[in-house]
Short mmCIF file of C-alpha atoms in Angstrom, two decimals:
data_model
loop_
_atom_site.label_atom_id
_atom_site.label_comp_id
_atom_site.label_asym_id
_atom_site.label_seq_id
_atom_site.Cartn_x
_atom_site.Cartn_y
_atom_site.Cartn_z
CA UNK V 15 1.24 23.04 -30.72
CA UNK V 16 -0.11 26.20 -28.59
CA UNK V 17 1.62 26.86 -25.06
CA UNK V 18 -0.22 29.65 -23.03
CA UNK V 19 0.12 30.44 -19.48
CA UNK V 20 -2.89 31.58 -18.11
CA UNK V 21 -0.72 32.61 -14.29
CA UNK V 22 2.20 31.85 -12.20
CA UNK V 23 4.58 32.19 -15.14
CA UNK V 24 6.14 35.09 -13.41
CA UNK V 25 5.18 34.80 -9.85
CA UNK V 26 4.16 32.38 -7.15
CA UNK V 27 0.58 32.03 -7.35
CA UNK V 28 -2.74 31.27 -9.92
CA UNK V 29 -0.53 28.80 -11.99
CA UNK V 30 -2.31 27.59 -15.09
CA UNK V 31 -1.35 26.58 -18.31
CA UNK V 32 -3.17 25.90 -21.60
CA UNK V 33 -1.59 23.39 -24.03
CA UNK V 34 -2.59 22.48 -27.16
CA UNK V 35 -1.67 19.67 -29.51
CA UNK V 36 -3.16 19.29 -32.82
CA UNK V 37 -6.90 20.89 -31.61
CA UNK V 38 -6.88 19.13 -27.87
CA UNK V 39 -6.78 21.56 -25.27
CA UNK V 40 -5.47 20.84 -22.14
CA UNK V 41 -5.34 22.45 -19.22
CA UNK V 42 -2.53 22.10 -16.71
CA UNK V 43 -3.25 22.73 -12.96
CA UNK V 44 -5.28 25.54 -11.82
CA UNK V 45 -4.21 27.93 -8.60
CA UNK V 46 -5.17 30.47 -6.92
CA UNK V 47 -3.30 33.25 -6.24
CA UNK V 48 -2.82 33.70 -1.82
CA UNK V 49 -2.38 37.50 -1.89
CA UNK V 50 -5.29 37.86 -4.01
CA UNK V 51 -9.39 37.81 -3.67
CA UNK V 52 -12.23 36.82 -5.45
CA UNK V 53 -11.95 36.66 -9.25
CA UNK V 54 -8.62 38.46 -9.45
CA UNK V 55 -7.07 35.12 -7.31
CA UNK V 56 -7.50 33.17 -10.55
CA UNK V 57 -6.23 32.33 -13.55
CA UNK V 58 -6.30 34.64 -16.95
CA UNK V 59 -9.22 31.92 -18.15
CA UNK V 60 -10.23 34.91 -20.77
CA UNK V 61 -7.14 34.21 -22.74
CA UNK V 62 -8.76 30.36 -23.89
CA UNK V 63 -12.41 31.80 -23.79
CA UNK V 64 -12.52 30.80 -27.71
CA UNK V 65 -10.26 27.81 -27.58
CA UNK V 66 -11.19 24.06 -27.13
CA UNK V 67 -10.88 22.45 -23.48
CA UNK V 68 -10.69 18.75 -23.91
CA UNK V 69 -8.82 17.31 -20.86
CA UNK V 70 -7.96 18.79 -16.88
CA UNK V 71 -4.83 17.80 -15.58
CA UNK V 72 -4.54 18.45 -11.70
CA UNK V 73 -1.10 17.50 -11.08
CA UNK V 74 -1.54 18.45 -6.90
CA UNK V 75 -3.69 19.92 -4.59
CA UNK V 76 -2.58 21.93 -1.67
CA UNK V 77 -3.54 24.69 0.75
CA UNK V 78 -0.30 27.30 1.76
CA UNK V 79 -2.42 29.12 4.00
CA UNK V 80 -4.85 29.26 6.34
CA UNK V 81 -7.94 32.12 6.94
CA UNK V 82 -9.40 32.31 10.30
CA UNK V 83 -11.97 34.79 11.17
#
């Protein structure tokens, strides 16, 4: 079994986590980070670029903030 955190392991925000069990990859929710922008609001998704990705499990959805013009 392979355990990676891809973000929010040590702060609020982009948390992602890879799993895998015997060759299954699985990834567990998928944030952005709010005090972020762009491609730096994500998750570390470079760190699995080579490993398999099998299932996506969204455990929530939710919005903290809001952006008006």
């Amino acid at each position: 079994m392979q355990f990676i955190p891809l973000g929010g392991a040590d702060e609020i925000g982009a948390s992602c986590f890879y799993l895998n069990i015997d060759g299954t990859g699985i990834l567990l929710d998928c944030g952005i980070h709010p005090q972020k922008k762009g491609i730096d609001s994500l998750p570390r998704f470079e760190l699995i670029e080579d490993k398999p990705l099998d299932f996506v499990f969204i455990s929530h959805a939710h919005q903290d903030f809001l952006h008006l013009p």
